Tab-separated table of C-alpha atoms in Angstrom:
chain	number	residue	atom	x	y	z
A	1	MET	CA	9.429	28.011	12.046
A	2	VAL	CA	7.696	27.059	8.821
A	3	THR	CA	5.235	29.797	7.888
A	4	GLN	CA	1.925	29.335	6.135
A	5	ASP	CA	3.040	31.580	3.261
A	6	ARG	CA	6.113	29.465	2.714
A	7	LEU	CA	4.064	26.279	2.720
A	8	ASP	CA	1.644	27.705	0.167
A	9	ARG	CA	4.540	28.677	-2.096
A	10	ASN	CA	6.392	25.359	-1.709
A	11	PRO	CA	3.858	22.515	-1.690
A	12	LEU	CA	6.379	20.136	-3.276
A	13	SER	CA	8.967	20.472	-0.501
A	14	HIS	CA	6.259	20.145	2.150
A	15	PHE	CA	4.867	16.948	0.665
A	16	ILE	CA	8.353	15.527	0.163
A	17	LEU	CA	9.047	16.043	3.885
A	18	LEU	CA	5.760	14.381	4.812
A	19	TYR	CA	6.434	11.360	2.586
A	20	VAL	CA	10.049	11.042	3.737
A	21	LEU	CA	8.977	10.798	7.384
A	22	MET	CA	5.980	8.551	6.703
A	23	TYR	CA	7.816	6.090	4.493
A	24	GLY	CA	10.894	6.206	6.675
A	25	ALA	CA	8.637	4.916	9.454
A	26	PHE	CA	7.301	2.193	7.159
A	27	GLY	CA	10.808	1.199	6.059
A	28	VAL	CA	12.026	0.793	9.624
A	29	ALA	CA	9.225	-1.591	10.550
A	30	SER	CA	7.783	-3.361	7.498
A	31	PRO	CA	10.529	-5.925	6.774
A	32	PHE	CA	10.844	-6.933	10.417
A	33	TRP	CA	7.226	-7.029	11.655
A	34	PRO	CA	6.920	-10.792	10.917
A	35	ARG	CA	10.212	-11.498	12.739
A	36	PHE	CA	9.101	-9.291	15.655
A	37	PHE	CA	5.903	-11.318	16.061
A	38	GLU	CA	7.794	-14.572	15.571
A	39	THR	CA	10.044	-13.708	18.534
A	40	ARG	CA	6.875	-13.317	20.602
A	41	GLY	CA	6.144	-17.009	20.044
A	42	LEU	CA	3.850	-16.940	16.985
A	43	GLY	CA	4.136	-19.821	14.512
A	44	PRO	CA	3.509	-19.594	10.734
A	45	GLU	CA	-0.248	-20.228	10.972
A	46	GLU	CA	-0.737	-17.795	13.871
A	47	LEU	CA	1.389	-15.213	12.082
A	48	GLY	CA	-0.672	-15.655	8.939
A	49	VAL	CA	-3.897	-15.141	10.904
A	50	LEU	CA	-2.582	-12.059	12.716
A	51	LEU	CA	-1.250	-10.402	9.548
A	52	ALA	CA	-4.327	-11.316	7.549
A	53	LEU	CA	-6.706	-9.891	10.153
A	54	GLY	CA	-4.541	-6.789	10.359
A	55	THR	CA	-4.988	-6.382	6.609
A	56	ALA	CA	-8.700	-7.174	6.815
A	57	VAL	CA	-9.380	-4.404	9.336
A	58	ARG	CA	-8.161	-1.944	6.701
A	59	LEU	CA	-11.174	-2.968	4.631
A	60	VAL	CA	-13.292	-0.996	7.098
A	61	SER	CA	-11.007	1.729	8.435
A	62	GLY	CA	-9.551	2.886	5.107
A	63	PRO	CA	-12.827	3.543	3.269
A	64	PHE	CA	-14.481	4.869	6.444
A	65	ALA	CA	-11.754	7.467	6.998
A	66	GLY	CA	-11.797	8.385	3.318
A	67	ARG	CA	-15.540	8.968	3.325
A	68	VAL	CA	-15.357	11.026	6.535
A	69	ALA	CA	-12.545	13.135	5.078
A	70	ASP	CA	-14.453	13.767	1.817
A	71	ARG	CA	-17.779	14.542	3.483
A	72	LEU	CA	-16.218	16.975	5.961
A	73	GLY	CA	-13.681	18.418	3.537
A	74	ALA	CA	-11.036	17.603	6.166
A	75	ARG	CA	-8.517	15.290	4.497
A	76	ARG	CA	-5.559	16.978	6.201
A	77	ALA	CA	-7.086	16.838	9.689
A	78	VAL	CA	-8.101	13.176	9.347
A	79	LEU	CA	-4.593	12.370	8.071
A	80	ALA	CA	-2.932	13.975	11.104
A	81	ILE	CA	-5.252	12.199	13.567
A	82	CYS	CA	-4.654	8.804	11.967
A	83	ILE	CA	-0.865	9.228	12.046
A	84	VAL	CA	-0.853	10.149	15.750
A	85	MET	CA	-3.060	7.197	16.675
A	86	SER	CA	-0.964	4.723	14.671
A	87	GLY	CA	2.197	5.865	16.471
A	88	LEU	CA	0.616	5.435	19.880
A	89	PHE	CA	-0.696	1.955	19.086
A	90	ALA	CA	2.726	0.954	17.735
A	91	LEU	CA	4.219	1.737	21.141
A	92	GLY	CA	1.544	-0.474	22.661
A	93	LEU	CA	3.135	-3.506	20.975
A	94	LEU	CA	6.208	-3.316	23.219
A	95	PRO	CA	4.587	-4.555	26.468
A	96	ALA	CA	2.325	-7.034	24.624
A	97	GLU	CA	3.340	-10.677	25.089
A	98	SER	CA	0.302	-12.920	24.634
A	99	PHE	CA	-1.225	-13.693	21.246
A	100	TRP	CA	-4.520	-12.025	22.114
A	101	LEU	CA	-2.914	-8.816	23.352
A	102	LEU	CA	-0.711	-8.683	20.258
A	103	PHE	CA	-3.821	-9.375	18.214
A	104	VAL	CA	-5.829	-6.466	19.707
A	105	VAL	CA	-3.044	-3.869	19.645
A	106	SER	CA	-1.874	-4.777	16.137
A	107	LEU	CA	-5.449	-4.547	14.833
A	108	CYS	CA	-5.844	-1.077	16.350
A	109	GLN	CA	-2.538	-0.004	14.838
A	110	ALA	CA	-3.516	-1.382	11.430
A	111	ALA	CA	-6.884	0.392	11.580
A	112	SER	CA	-5.318	3.775	12.297
A	113	LEU	CA	-2.454	3.332	9.823
A	114	ALA	CA	-4.587	2.123	6.898
A	115	PRO	CA	-5.970	5.537	5.817
A	116	VAL	CA	-2.606	7.338	6.032
A	117	THR	CA	-1.199	6.595	2.578
A	118	THR	CA	-4.525	6.944	0.763
A	119	LEU	CA	-5.254	10.333	2.328
A	120	ALA	CA	-1.700	11.520	1.657
A	121	ASP	CA	-1.963	10.385	-1.972
A	122	ALA	CA	-5.294	12.152	-2.412
A	123	LEU	CA	-3.755	15.378	-1.127
A	124	ALA	CA	-0.514	15.012	-3.111
A	125	LEU	CA	-2.305	14.240	-6.385
A	126	ARG	CA	-4.542	17.276	-5.896
A	127	GLU	CA	-1.541	19.522	-5.247
A	128	ALA	CA	0.391	17.988	-8.158
A	129	SER	CA	-2.431	18.864	-10.536
A	130	GLY	CA	-2.392	22.465	-9.301
A	131	ALA	CA	-5.962	22.302	-7.966
A	132	GLY	CA	-5.063	22.289	-4.285
A	133	ASN	CA	-2.550	25.117	-3.942
A	134	ALA	CA	-2.896	28.876	-4.097
A	135	THR	CA	-0.360	29.388	-6.899
A	136	GLY	CA	-1.740	26.721	-9.197
A	137	ARG	CA	1.733	25.296	-9.684
A	138	ARG	CA	2.037	21.678	-10.790
A	139	PHE	CA	4.676	19.110	-9.845
A	140	GLU	CA	5.234	15.455	-10.666
A	141	TYR	CA	3.555	13.112	-8.183
A	142	GLY	CA	6.272	10.537	-8.833
A	143	TRP	CA	8.865	12.880	-7.294
A	144	VAL	CA	6.964	12.909	-3.995
A	145	ARG	CA	6.306	9.177	-3.994
A	146	GLY	CA	9.877	8.482	-5.078
A	147	ALA	CA	11.205	10.538	-2.159
A	148	GLY	CA	9.081	8.374	0.125
A	149	SER	CA	10.528	5.212	-1.405
A	150	ALA	CA	14.072	6.530	-0.937
A	151	ALA	CA	13.260	7.188	2.719
A	152	PHE	CA	11.892	3.641	2.969
A	153	ILE	CA	15.273	2.333	1.797
A	154	ALA	CA	17.146	4.449	4.322
A	155	GLY	CA	14.818	3.316	7.101
A	156	THR	CA	15.204	-0.340	6.144
A	157	LEU	CA	19.001	-0.162	5.978
A	158	ILE	CA	19.188	1.630	9.316
A	159	ALA	CA	16.741	-0.841	10.859
A	160	GLY	CA	18.882	-3.796	9.771
A	161	GLN	CA	21.871	-2.385	11.625
A	162	ILE	CA	19.815	-1.422	14.685
A	163	VAL	CA	18.260	-4.888	14.903
A	164	SER	CA	21.718	-6.493	14.695
A	165	LEU	CA	23.032	-4.297	17.521
A	166	VAL	CA	20.046	-3.751	19.817
A	167	GLY	CA	17.292	-6.231	18.950
A	168	LEU	CA	13.919	-6.279	17.228
A	169	SER	CA	12.081	-4.256	19.864
A	170	SER	CA	14.076	-1.168	18.879
A	171	ILE	CA	12.267	-0.871	15.549
A	172	VAL	CA	9.003	-0.140	17.366
A	173	LEU	CA	10.481	2.952	19.024
A	174	VAL	CA	12.026	4.291	15.817
A	175	HIS	CA	8.844	3.560	13.864
A	176	ALA	CA	6.676	5.414	16.375
A	177	GLY	CA	9.078	8.362	16.572
A	178	LEU	CA	9.030	8.905	12.808
A	179	LEU	CA	5.238	8.720	12.778
A	180	VAL	CA	5.048	11.437	15.445
A	181	ALA	CA	7.335	13.632	13.335
A	182	SER	CA	5.195	13.077	10.223
A	183	ALA	CA	2.097	13.972	12.257
A	184	ALA	CA	3.716	17.334	13.016
A	185	VAL	CA	4.181	17.942	9.284
A	186	ALA	CA	0.578	16.929	8.645
A	187	TYR	CA	-0.477	19.492	11.265
A	188	HIS	CA	1.285	22.198	9.263
A	189	LEU	CA	-0.548	20.907	6.193
A	190	ILE	CA	-3.782	21.760	8.005
A	191	ARG	CA	-2.571	25.296	8.699
A	192	SER	CA	-1.378	25.792	5.114
A	193	ALA	CA	-4.845	24.869	3.833
A	194	SER	CA	-6.647	27.635	5.713
A	195	SER	CA	-6.771	29.988	2.724
A	196	HIS	CA	-8.133	27.370	0.337
A	197	GLU	CA	-10.105	24.825	2.324
A	198	GLU	CA	-11.135	21.539	0.771
A	199	ARG	CA	-14.697	21.480	-0.419
A	200	ALA	CA	-16.958	19.347	1.748
A	201	GLU	CA	-19.605	17.122	0.219
A	202	PRO	CA	-23.288	17.814	0.833
A	203	ALA	CA	-24.737	15.726	3.637
A	204	ALA	CA	-25.599	12.275	2.325
A	205	SER	CA	-25.573	8.617	3.216
A	206	PRO	CA	-22.088	7.386	4.203
A	207	LEU	CA	-22.302	4.885	1.337
A	208	ALA	CA	-23.401	7.450	-1.247
A	209	GLY	CA	-19.903	8.087	-2.591
A	210	PHE	CA	-19.149	4.444	-3.404
A	211	ALA	CA	-21.921	3.667	-5.893
A	212	PRO	CA	-21.061	6.316	-8.547
A	213	LEU	CA	-17.453	5.148	-8.645
A	214	LEU	CA	-18.277	1.455	-8.840
A	215	ARG	CA	-20.555	2.103	-11.824
A	216	ILE	CA	-17.516	3.135	-13.897
A	217	ALA	CA	-16.260	0.115	-15.862
A	218	LEU	CA	-12.685	1.407	-16.154
A	219	PHE	CA	-12.550	2.016	-12.404
A	220	ARG	CA	-13.736	-1.550	-11.730
A	221	ARG	CA	-11.130	-3.048	-14.081
A	222	LEU	CA	-8.413	-0.903	-12.502
A	223	LEU	CA	-9.389	-2.263	-9.076
A	224	LEU	CA	-9.214	-5.872	-10.279
A	225	VAL	CA	-5.819	-5.542	-11.940
A	226	ALA	CA	-4.392	-3.703	-8.932
A	227	ALA	CA	-5.838	-6.276	-6.527
A	228	LEU	CA	-4.251	-9.195	-8.373
A	229	ILE	CA	-0.784	-7.690	-8.842
A	230	LEU	CA	-0.492	-5.941	-5.482
A	231	GLY	CA	-2.091	-8.885	-3.709
A	232	SER	CA	0.547	-11.174	-5.219
A	233	HIS	CA	3.067	-9.590	-2.822
A	234	ALA	CA	1.402	-11.318	0.161
A	235	VAL	CA	3.776	-14.269	0.490
A	236	HIS	CA	6.803	-12.016	0.004
A	237	ASP	CA	5.735	-9.473	2.609
A	238	ALA	CA	4.795	-12.082	5.208
A	239	PHE	CA	7.447	-14.763	4.776
A	240	ALA	CA	10.363	-13.537	2.623
A	241	VAL	CA	12.551	-12.482	5.576
A	242	ILE	CA	11.631	-15.655	7.480
A	243	ARG	CA	12.587	-17.809	4.491
A	244	TRP	CA	15.838	-15.879	3.999
A	245	ASN	CA	16.680	-16.292	7.681
A	246	ALA	CA	16.115	-20.053	7.414
A	247	ALA	CA	18.460	-20.092	4.398
A	248	GLY	CA	21.209	-18.452	6.458
A	249	ILE	CA	20.676	-14.849	5.396
A	250	GLY	CA	21.173	-12.537	8.394
A	251	PRO	CA	19.372	-9.285	9.255
A	252	GLY	CA	21.946	-7.074	7.528
A	253	MET	CA	21.734	-8.931	4.200
A	254	ALA	CA	17.942	-9.223	4.536
A	255	SER	CA	17.608	-5.457	4.927
A	256	LEU	CA	19.890	-4.959	1.907
A	257	LEU	CA	17.801	-7.313	-0.235
A	258	TRP	CA	14.597	-5.596	0.887
A	259	SER	CA	16.164	-2.237	0.124
A	260	LEU	CA	17.036	-3.360	-3.412
A	261	SER	CA	13.334	-3.832	-4.074
A	262	VAL	CA	12.562	-0.316	-2.896
A	263	ALA	CA	15.557	1.038	-4.842
A	264	GLY	CA	13.695	-0.218	-7.893
A	265	GLU	CA	10.738	1.903	-6.766
A	266	VAL	CA	12.879	5.028	-6.544
A	267	ILE	CA	14.315	4.537	-10.034
A	268	VAL	CA	10.879	3.938	-11.540
A	269	PHE	CA	9.173	6.803	-9.688
A	270	PHE	CA	11.883	9.345	-10.528
A	271	LEU	CA	13.301	8.224	-13.874
A	272	ILE	CA	11.739	5.330	-15.757
A	273	GLY	CA	8.083	5.629	-14.768
A	274	PRO	CA	7.099	9.125	-15.990
A	275	THR	CA	8.856	8.649	-19.353
A	276	LEU	CA	7.464	5.152	-19.845
A	277	MET	CA	3.946	6.268	-18.937
A	278	ALA	CA	4.137	9.107	-21.462
A	279	ARG	CA	5.206	6.711	-24.218
A	280	VAL	CA	3.099	3.592	-23.665
A	281	GLY	CA	0.170	4.653	-21.441
A	282	PRO	CA	-1.332	2.954	-18.382
A	283	ALA	CA	-2.512	-0.252	-20.097
A	284	ALA	CA	0.931	-1.224	-21.362
A	285	ALA	CA	2.521	-0.091	-18.097
A	286	ALA	CA	0.218	-2.398	-16.133
A	287	ALA	CA	1.072	-5.256	-18.514
A	288	ILE	CA	4.788	-4.693	-17.882
A	289	ALA	CA	4.106	-4.764	-14.124
A	290	ALA	CA	2.240	-8.074	-14.399
A	291	GLY	CA	4.997	-9.638	-16.517
A	292	ALA	CA	7.649	-8.520	-14.037
A	293	GLY	CA	5.599	-10.091	-11.241
A	294	ILE	CA	5.488	-13.446	-13.018
A	295	LEU	CA	9.285	-13.448	-13.433
A	296	ARG	CA	9.949	-12.259	-9.888
A	297	TRP	CA	7.783	-14.800	-8.089
A	298	VAL	CA	8.907	-17.752	-10.231
A	299	VAL	CA	12.564	-17.033	-9.432
A	300	MET	CA	11.787	-16.633	-5.712
A	301	ALA	CA	9.903	-19.934	-5.759
A	302	LEU	CA	12.921	-21.707	-7.218
A	303	SER	CA	15.762	-20.145	-5.225
A	304	ALA	CA	16.712	-18.378	-1.994
A	305	ALA	CA	20.290	-17.759	-3.138
A	306	PRO	CA	21.376	-14.158	-2.416
A	307	LEU	CA	22.536	-13.568	-6.019
A	308	ALA	CA	19.207	-14.705	-7.508
A	309	LEU	CA	17.287	-12.598	-4.984
A	310	ALA	CA	19.468	-9.555	-5.673
A	311	ILE	CA	18.658	-9.842	-9.387
A	312	VAL	CA	14.865	-10.032	-9.048
A	313	GLN	CA	14.237	-7.800	-6.026
A	314	PRO	CA	14.594	-4.579	-8.111
A	315	LEU	CA	11.659	-5.817	-10.222
A	316	HIS	CA	9.542	-4.408	-7.413
A	317	GLY	CA	9.987	-1.114	-9.238
A	318	PHE	CA	7.696	-2.538	-11.917
A	319	THR	CA	5.437	-4.837	-9.875
A	320	PHE	CA	4.560	-1.968	-7.560
A	321	ALA	CA	5.828	1.485	-8.620
A	322	LEU	CA	4.979	1.351	-12.325
A	323	LEU	CA	1.587	-0.174	-11.582
A	324	HIS	CA	0.946	2.506	-8.955
A	325	LEU	CA	1.769	5.318	-11.400
A	326	ALA	CA	-0.562	3.790	-13.998
A	327	CYS	CA	-3.382	3.526	-11.462
A	328	MET	CA	-2.821	7.068	-10.150
A	329	ARG	CA	-2.972	8.420	-13.705
A	330	LEU	CA	-6.271	6.655	-14.351
A	331	LEU	CA	-7.720	7.611	-10.961
A	332	THR	CA	-7.168	11.320	-11.574
A	333	GLN	CA	-9.061	10.985	-14.872
A	334	VAL	CA	-12.068	8.918	-13.785
A	335	VAL	CA	-12.659	9.950	-10.126
A	336	PRO	CA	-14.502	13.249	-9.454
A	337	PRO	CA	-12.370	15.686	-7.374
A	338	GLN	CA	-14.875	15.768	-4.483
A	339	LEU	CA	-14.506	11.967	-4.165
A	340	ALA	CA	-10.702	11.910	-4.339
A	341	ALA	CA	-10.130	10.374	-0.882
A	342	THR	CA	-12.977	7.890	-1.396
A	343	GLY	CA	-11.527	6.801	-4.733
A	344	GLN	CA	-8.093	6.333	-3.176
A	345	ALA	CA	-9.637	4.363	-0.305
A	346	ILE	CA	-11.518	2.028	-2.648
A	347	TYR	CA	-8.340	1.523	-4.678
A	348	ALA	CA	-6.500	0.538	-1.487
A	349	LEU	CA	-9.495	-1.551	-0.399
A	350	ALA	CA	-9.325	-3.703	-3.531
A	351	ALA	CA	-5.691	-4.567	-2.878
A	352	ALA	CA	-6.277	-5.024	0.860
A	353	THR	CA	-9.192	-7.407	0.323
A	354	THR	CA	-7.135	-9.645	-1.917
A	355	THR	CA	-4.069	-9.388	0.309
A	356	ALA	CA	-6.085	-10.275	3.412
A	357	PHE	CA	-7.268	-13.561	1.904
A	358	LEU	CA	-3.873	-14.306	0.372
A	359	THR	CA	-2.002	-13.582	3.595
A	360	LEU	CA	-4.406	-15.834	5.463
A	361	ALA	CA	-3.746	-18.555	2.899
A	362	ALA	CA	-0.020	-17.802	2.862
A	363	GLY	CA	0.462	-19.155	6.378
A	364	ALA	CA	-0.887	-22.560	5.370
A	365	LEU	CA	0.789	-22.467	1.943
A	366	TYR	CA	4.195	-21.618	3.365
A	367	ALA	CA	3.896	-24.120	6.218
A	368	ARG	CA	3.234	-26.920	3.701
A	369	TRP	CA	5.131	-25.896	0.560
A	370	GLY	CA	7.748	-23.383	1.673
A	371	GLY	CA	9.083	-21.299	-1.208
A	372	ALA	CA	6.831	-23.027	-3.747
A	373	ALA	CA	4.019	-20.793	-2.452
A	374	PHE	CA	5.457	-18.090	-4.730
A	375	PHE	CA	4.188	-20.044	-7.757
A	376	VAL	CA	0.638	-19.176	-6.664
A	377	MET	CA	1.597	-15.486	-6.644
A	378	ALA	CA	2.980	-15.799	-10.184
A	379	ALA	CA	-0.359	-17.250	-11.325
A	380	LEU	CA	-2.172	-14.185	-9.969
A	381	CYS	CA	0.050	-11.886	-12.043
A	382	ALA	CA	-0.673	-14.011	-15.110
A	383	ALA	CA	-4.398	-13.505	-14.533
A	384	ALA	CA	-3.893	-9.745	-14.226
A	385	LEU	CA	-1.884	-9.677	-17.456
A	386	SER	CA	-4.918	-10.878	-19.408
A	387	LEU	CA	-6.968	-7.911	-18.104
A	388	THR	CA	-4.525	-5.074	-18.783
A	389	PRO	CA	-5.551	-4.344	-22.423
A	390	GLY	CA	-8.837	-2.894	-21.119
A	391	LEU	CA	-7.087	-0.181	-19.077
A	392	ARG	CA	-7.287	2.406	-21.845
A	393	GLU	CA	-7.529	6.047	-20.865
A	394	PRO	CA	-10.987	7.674	-21.131
A	395	THR	CA	-11.564	9.808	-24.220
A	396	PRO	CA	-13.739	12.940	-24.661
A	397	ALA	CA	-16.296	10.707	-26.365
A	398	ASP	CA	-16.504	8.567	-23.209
A	399	ALA	CA	-17.262	11.648	-21.133
A	400	LYS	CA	-20.029	12.819	-23.476
A	401	SER	CA	-21.723	9.445	-23.848
A	402	PRO	CA	-24.194	8.489	-21.068
A	403	HIS	CA	-22.991	4.904	-21.410
A	404	GLY	CA	-19.356	5.661	-22.123
A	405	ASN	CA	-16.877	3.929	-19.831
A	406	ARG	CA	-19.745	2.500	-17.799
């Protein structure tokens, strides 16, 4: 039995366990969700609509859960509830056959799953800074997030073998089981917080927390850069495995290629990212992420050869992980602690908004142009590259000036 005292003294190990289970669940399902829906009779346009609407519902559920968690000072409790609900709705996909039933259940699952990563990040960043644990110890956030990425790889590799042996429906059961296990860890997070509860916000309008953040110019620029680069993954996430399958790449090789991209995450989160961030800062790190995105999507537009894909898939370590570390570093500096979950939710909202529109467009783009749709994603990264010089870290002068960083 894990005791409260042990959890207080070992926040790093507790968060690593939470992230391993959460991202293991994501790794099992994420690469194969489009194929799962395709086997239920959905064509490219219908798949694009379903995935896009699933992303769009996060525009409401993510910020709503974040605001509720901040106002009640209950980030851990809201996290646990969301994880349990997402697991239950995932199981509901198994008996669903018609488009409309798949549509309703998948939307409910997306709504409950959307706040999970943002709430977990808000909690992990607080603990990493030493503000959220009794001992005041500090650990590197990248270690926790990197452990999650490693679990994603393991889940994806295992899922590829399971799908080959049992079929696509099996991933739903494994996905839901891992979510239930992570909910149990989140429950212990609630118990471990009893001696140092999160501070609740004073009663206010539900929208009150958004305006102060959106008045910060650096926060707005961060949202735009993140939206463009993260949103550029839309065609990859929705149609990469489908395109690879059409090119003769089977489930085992597809899971390996997908895992190579997440292996890049692990390397960046654990090794390259912290050192690079310390040397060049968030602006240059975001520029590197945008440049890697341009290269990655251009190559994927031109070729579906396994060797070419194996070379560019690890660039995900830069297009996602390095960008994420840069954004997390800036968020901890510009977002007030009492709005931590709200800031994380808005950050996720910016990417989700862009991804929703791009995924909706991706169905039509892929149906008409096939792999050439990746050229559009490369153009988005080029636009983000032009904005990265403005992502400088706030200075003491910015904090003192009434107009600084506004």
